[in-house]
PDB file of C-alpha atoms in Angstrom:
ATOM      1  CA  MET A1124      -1.658 -26.875   8.926  1.00 51.00           C
ATOM      2  CA  SER A1125      -4.873 -28.887   8.578  1.00 52.00           C
ATOM      3  CA  ALA A1126      -8.207 -27.322   9.183  1.00 55.00           C
ATOM      4  CA  ALA A1127      -8.916 -29.751  12.079  1.00 56.00           C
ATOM      5  CA  ALA A1128      -5.862 -28.515  13.948  1.00 78.00           C
ATOM      6  CA  LEU A1129      -6.812 -24.883  13.863  1.00 86.00           C
ATOM      7  CA  GLU A1130      -7.221 -23.215  17.235  1.00 90.00           C
ATOM      8  CA  PRO A1131      -9.714 -20.299  17.591  1.00 91.00           C
ATOM      9  CA  VAL A1132      -8.454 -17.013  16.139  1.00 93.00           C
ATOM     10  CA  GLU A1133      -9.684 -13.571  17.122  1.00 94.00           C
ATOM     11  CA  VAL A1134      -7.659 -11.523  14.631  1.00 95.00           C
ATOM     12  CA  LEU A1135      -6.838 -13.041  11.268  1.00 96.00           C
ATOM     13  CA  GLY A1136      -4.129 -11.462   9.134  1.00 95.00           C
ATOM     14  CA  LEU A1137      -3.908 -11.717   5.269  1.00 95.00           C
ATOM     15  CA  ASP A1138      -0.985 -10.647   3.272  1.00 92.00           C
ATOM     16  CA  GLU A1139       0.472 -11.512  -0.179  1.00 91.00           C
ATOM     17  CA  THR A1140       4.038 -12.666  -0.786  1.00 90.00           C
ATOM     18  CA  ARG A1141       5.706 -12.950  -4.173  1.00 87.00           C
ATOM     19  CA  ARG A1142       7.582 -16.182  -4.547  1.00 81.00           C
ATOM     20  CA  GLY A1143      10.311 -15.977  -7.164  1.00 80.00           C
ATOM     21  CA  ARG A1144      10.342 -14.446 -10.601  1.00 81.00           C
ATOM     22  CA  MET A1145       7.526 -14.824 -13.050  1.00 79.00           C
ATOM     23  CA  GLN A1146       7.835 -17.871 -15.291  1.00 83.00           C
ATOM     24  CA  TRP A1147       6.314 -17.953 -18.682  1.00 88.00           C
ATOM     25  CA  ARG A1148       5.317 -20.726 -21.140  1.00 90.00           C
ATOM     26  CA  GLN A1149       4.365 -20.517 -24.762  1.00 93.00           C
ATOM     27  CA  ASN A1150       0.847 -21.631 -25.659  1.00 93.00           C
ATOM     28  CA  PRO A1151       1.282 -24.305 -28.367  1.00 94.00           C
ATOM     29  CA  GLU A1152      -2.050 -23.385 -30.008  1.00 94.00           C
ATOM     30  CA  THR A1153      -1.804 -19.562 -30.169  1.00 93.00           C
ATOM     31  CA  GLY A1154       2.039 -19.142 -29.939  1.00 94.00           C
ATOM     32  CA  ARG A1155       1.527 -16.449 -27.273  1.00 94.00           C
ATOM     33  CA  TRP A1156       3.442 -16.316 -23.992  1.00 93.00           C
ATOM     34  CA  GLU A1157       1.331 -16.637 -20.859  1.00 90.00           C
ATOM     35  CA  PRO A1158       2.225 -17.016 -17.132  1.00 82.00           C
ATOM     36  CA  ALA A1159       3.049 -20.560 -16.172  1.00 81.00           C
ATOM     37  CA  ALA A1160       2.031 -20.111 -12.501  1.00 76.00           C
ATOM     38  CA  ASP A1161       0.821 -17.443 -10.254  1.00 71.00           C
ATOM     39  CA  ARG A1162       3.868 -16.362  -8.281  1.00 82.00           C
ATOM     40  CA  TRP A1163       1.805 -14.485  -5.738  1.00 89.00           C
ATOM     41  CA  HIS A1164       0.708 -16.416  -2.533  1.00 92.00           C
ATOM     42  CA  THR A1165      -1.663 -15.310   0.138  1.00 94.00           C
ATOM     43  CA  GLY A1166      -0.717 -16.110   3.713  1.00 94.00           C
ATOM     44  CA  PHE A1167      -3.214 -16.393   6.579  1.00 96.00           C
ATOM     45  CA  VAL A1168      -1.772 -15.764   9.993  1.00 95.00           C
ATOM     46  CA  ASP A1169      -2.953 -15.586  13.602  1.00 94.00           C
ATOM     47  CA  ALA A1170      -2.304 -11.783  13.914  1.00 91.00           C
ATOM     48  CA  PHE A1171      -2.973 -11.560  17.647  1.00 88.00           C
ATOM     49  CA  GLY A1172      -2.181 -15.006  18.995  1.00 83.00           C
ATOM     50  CA  VAL A1173       0.759 -17.469  18.942  1.00 87.00           C
ATOM     51  CA  GLN A1174      -0.250 -19.814  16.148  1.00 90.00           C
ATOM     52  CA  GLY A1175       1.708 -17.995  13.439  1.00 90.00           C
ATOM     53  CA  LEU A1176       1.066 -19.083   9.810  1.00 93.00           C
ATOM     54  CA  LEU A1177      -2.257 -20.765   9.557  1.00 94.00           C
ATOM     55  CA  GLY A1178      -2.336 -21.504   5.832  1.00 93.00           C
ATOM     56  CA  GLN A1179      -1.081 -20.352   2.423  1.00 93.00           C
ATOM     57  CA  VAL A1180      -2.627 -20.529  -0.945  1.00 93.00           C
ATOM     58  CA  GLU A1181      -1.394 -19.712  -4.467  1.00 89.00           C
ATOM     59  CA  GLY A1182      -2.920 -16.517  -5.758  1.00 89.00           C
ATOM     60  CA  ARG A1183      -4.181 -13.346  -4.338  1.00 88.00           C
ATOM     61  CA  ALA A1184      -7.667 -13.105  -5.941  1.00 92.00           C
ATOM     62  CA  PRO A1185     -10.809 -13.058  -3.841  1.00 95.00           C
ATOM     63  CA  SER A1186     -11.666 -16.579  -5.122  1.00 95.00           C
ATOM     64  CA  ASP A1187      -8.394 -17.850  -3.731  1.00 94.00           C
ATOM     65  CA  VAL A1188      -9.117 -16.416  -0.287  1.00 96.00           C
ATOM     66  CA  LEU A1189     -12.643 -17.720  -0.370  1.00 96.00           C
ATOM     67  CA  ALA A1190     -11.405 -21.210  -1.418  1.00 96.00           C
ATOM     68  CA  TRP A1191      -9.199 -21.290   1.739  1.00 95.00           C
ATOM     69  CA  PHE A1192     -12.104 -20.116   3.919  1.00 96.00           C
ATOM     70  CA  ALA A1193     -14.161 -23.073   2.506  1.00 95.00           C
ATOM     71  CA  THR A1194     -11.604 -25.509   3.915  1.00 94.00           C
ATOM     72  CA  THR A1195     -12.020 -24.184   7.404  1.00 94.00           C
ATOM     73  CA  PRO A1196     -14.773 -25.165   9.807  1.00 94.00           C
ATOM     74  CA  LEU A1197     -17.740 -22.730   9.943  1.00 94.00           C
ATOM     75  CA  GLU A1198     -17.517 -22.476  13.761  1.00 94.00           C
ATOM     76  CA  TRP A1199     -13.806 -21.543  13.464  1.00 94.00           C
ATOM     77  CA  ARG A1200     -14.657 -18.779  10.954  1.00 95.00           C
ATOM     78  CA  ARG A1201     -17.441 -17.440  13.245  1.00 95.00           C
ATOM     79  CA  GLN A1202     -14.953 -16.842  16.072  1.00 95.00           C
ATOM     80  CA  ILE A1203     -12.865 -14.363  13.908  1.00 96.00           C
ATOM     81  CA  ARG A1204     -13.709 -10.835  15.055  1.00 96.00           C
ATOM     82  CA  TYR A1205     -11.214  -8.832  12.994  1.00 97.00           C
ATOM     83  CA  VAL A1206      -9.266  -9.311   9.838  1.00 96.00           C
ATOM     84  CA  ALA A1207      -6.172  -7.304   9.224  1.00 95.00           C
ATOM     85  CA  ILE A1208      -5.231  -6.711   5.550  1.00 94.00           C
ATOM     86  CA  ASP A1209      -3.159  -4.408   3.402  1.00 89.00           C
ATOM     87  CA  MET A1210      -5.261  -1.975   1.431  1.00 89.00           C
ATOM     88  CA  SER A1211      -6.230  -4.617  -1.176  1.00 89.00           C
ATOM     89  CA  THR A1212      -9.680  -4.346  -2.564  1.00 92.00           C
ATOM     90  CA  GLY A1213      -9.643  -8.037  -3.514  1.00 93.00           C
ATOM     91  CA  TYR A1214      -9.040  -9.097   0.087  1.00 95.00           C
ATOM     92  CA  CYS A1215     -11.683  -6.684   1.349  1.00 94.00           C
ATOM     93  CA  ALA A1216     -14.206  -8.157  -1.143  1.00 95.00           C
ATOM     94  CA  ALA A1217     -13.355 -11.705  -0.081  1.00 95.00           C
ATOM     95  CA  ILE A1218     -13.723 -10.860   3.598  1.00 95.00           C
ATOM     96  CA  ARG A1219     -17.133  -9.137   3.000  1.00 94.00           C
ATOM     97  CA  THR A1220     -18.284 -12.330   1.241  1.00 94.00           C
ATOM     98  CA  GLY A1221     -16.758 -15.012   3.427  1.00 93.00           C
ATOM     99  CA  LEU A1222     -16.603 -13.394   6.865  1.00 95.00           C
ATOM    100  CA  LEU A1223     -19.601 -11.121   6.996  1.00 93.00           C
ATOM    101  CA  HIS A1224     -19.488 -10.664  10.739  1.00 95.00           C
ATOM    102  CA  ALA A1225     -15.722  -9.694  10.875  1.00 96.00           C
ATOM    103  CA  THR A1226     -14.509  -6.162  11.009  1.00 96.00           C
ATOM    104  CA  VAL A1227     -11.829  -5.285   8.357  1.00 95.00           C
ATOM    105  CA  VAL A1228      -8.935  -3.340   9.654  1.00 95.00           C
ATOM    106  CA  VAL A1229      -5.930  -2.060   7.702  1.00 92.00           C
ATOM    107  CA  ASP A1230      -2.509  -3.230   8.854  1.00 85.00           C
ATOM    108  CA  HIS A1231      -0.680  -0.334  10.465  1.00 83.00           C
ATOM    109  CA  PHE A1232       2.423  -0.992   8.378  1.00 85.00           C
ATOM    110  CA  HIS A1233       0.519  -0.258   5.170  1.00 85.00           C
ATOM    111  CA  VAL A1234      -1.138   2.880   6.703  1.00 87.00           C
ATOM    112  CA  VAL A1235       2.312   4.193   7.655  1.00 89.00           C
ATOM    113  CA  GLN A1236       3.734   3.350   4.291  1.00 89.00           C
ATOM    114  CA  LEU A1237       0.913   5.189   2.438  1.00 89.00           C
ATOM    115  CA  ALA A1238       1.166   8.277   4.712  1.00 90.00           C
ATOM    116  CA  ASP A1239       4.974   8.352   4.116  1.00 91.00           C
ATOM    117  CA  LYS A1240       4.470   8.119   0.390  1.00 90.00           C
ATOM    118  CA  MET A1241       1.912  10.965   0.380  1.00 91.00           C
ATOM    119  CA  LEU A1242       4.158  13.160   2.581  1.00 89.00           C
ATOM    120  CA  ASN A1243       7.027  12.596   0.042  1.00 87.00           C
ATOM    121  CA  ILE A1244       4.792  13.590  -2.786  1.00 87.00           C
ATOM    122  CA  VAL A1245       3.790  16.853  -1.035  1.00 86.00           C
ATOM    123  CA  ARG A1246       7.402  17.532   0.004  1.00 82.00           C
ATOM    124  CA  ARG A1247       8.681  17.103  -3.546  1.00 83.00           C
ATOM    125  CA  ARG A1248       5.851  19.263  -4.966  1.00 79.00           C
ATOM    126  CA  THR A1249       6.586  22.032  -2.370  1.00 79.00           C
ATOM    127  CA  THR A1250      10.313  21.819  -2.980  1.00 75.00           C
ATOM    128  CA  ALA A1251       9.867  22.016  -6.722  1.00 75.00           C
ATOM    129  CA  GLY A1252       7.618  25.033  -6.299  1.00 70.00           C
ATOM    130  CA  LEU A1253      10.366  26.854  -4.423  1.00 64.00           C
ATOM    131  CA  ARG A1254      13.115  26.441  -7.022  1.00 64.00           C
ATOM    132  CA  GLY A1255      13.409  29.993  -8.213  1.00 61.00           C
ATOM    133  CA  ARG A1256      11.325  30.309 -11.293  1.00 67.00           C
ATOM    134  CA  ALA A1257      11.339  33.743 -12.919  1.00 69.00           C
ATOM    135  CA  CYS A1258       7.570  33.739 -13.117  1.00 75.00           C
ATOM    136  CA  ASP A1259       7.046  33.094  -9.298  1.00 72.00           C
ATOM    137  CA  PRO A1260       6.069  36.244  -7.424  1.00 74.00           C
ATOM    138  CA  GLU A1261       7.821  34.907  -4.328  1.00 69.00           C
ATOM    139  CA  TRP A1262      11.040  34.424  -6.158  1.00 71.00           C
ATOM    140  CA  LYS A1263      10.830  37.919  -7.681  1.00 75.00           C
ATOM    141  CA  ALA A1264      10.306  39.455  -4.207  1.00 73.00           C
ATOM    142  CA  ARG A1265      13.218  37.419  -2.769  1.00 71.00           C
ATOM    143  CA  ARG A1266      15.530  38.494  -5.547  1.00 72.00           C
ATOM    144  CA  ARG A1267      14.435  42.086  -5.089  1.00 74.00           C
ATOM    145  CA  LEU A1268      15.327  41.967  -1.426  1.00 73.00           C
ATOM    146  CA  LEU A1269      18.677  40.204  -1.869  1.00 74.00           C
ATOM    147  CA  ARG A1270      19.897  42.239  -4.822  1.00 73.00           C
ATOM    148  CA  PRO A1271      22.495  45.019  -3.913  1.00 73.00           C
ATOM    149  CA  ALA A1272      21.011  48.511  -4.096  1.00 66.00           C
ATOM    150  CA  ARG A1273      23.482  49.561  -6.756  1.00 67.00           C
ATOM    151  CA  THR A1274      22.346  46.921  -9.159  1.00 68.00           C
ATOM    152  CA  SER A1275      18.561  47.335  -8.580  1.00 63.00           C
ATOM    153  CA  PRO A1276      16.543  48.234 -11.673  1.00 65.00           C
ATOM    154  CA  THR A1277      13.886  50.102  -9.767  1.00 64.00           C
ATOM    155  CA  PRO A1278      14.143  53.039  -7.358  1.00 60.00           C
ATOM    156  CA  SER A1279      11.827  51.376  -4.738  1.00 58.00           C
ATOM    157  CA  SER A1280      14.033  48.297  -4.428  1.00 48.00           C
ATOM    158  CA  ALA A1281      17.086  50.511  -4.213  1.00 50.00           C
ATOM    159  CA  GLN A1282      15.586  52.095  -1.128  1.00 54.00           C
ATOM    160  CA  CYS A1283      15.286  48.728   0.606  1.00 50.00           C
ATOM    161  CA  GLY A1284      19.081  48.348   0.691  1.00 49.00           C
ATOM    162  CA  THR A1285      19.973  51.751   2.008  1.00 48.00           C
ATOM    163  CA  ARG A1286      18.286  51.695   5.433  1.00 43.00           C
TER     164      ARG A1286
END
């Protein structure tokens, strides 16, 4: 979409997309392998309106985002109030440089994804801690309570099973 055809946007969305597998080429001077092209692309979308995809550039560095901003009219950029991004520090830096007046918000999908990841880490850590290690006091107490009185090594635990 050409910059002249852009309608005003209140909420701009930025997200990266990987396009295909990484392709490599061998540098003839050094003999080292290096990436042939950046497979990551940044998409710019009208996140609140109906325009959809506004533009797409190769790369996901702040300089790539700023280069796309430079192709858009200044008046169009001034009308952007919010920019929705994933939690990319590169995108945040580009917005802080190119759209000083806009408020940066994190896309709800990425917030939920991060919260789910953290809950899974805590759940796994808690579950691993309850696996019945001989050194855990909780495990020792549980075993003492569940052990039949006749096989109990201590008199106090034998009393637990008789009442």
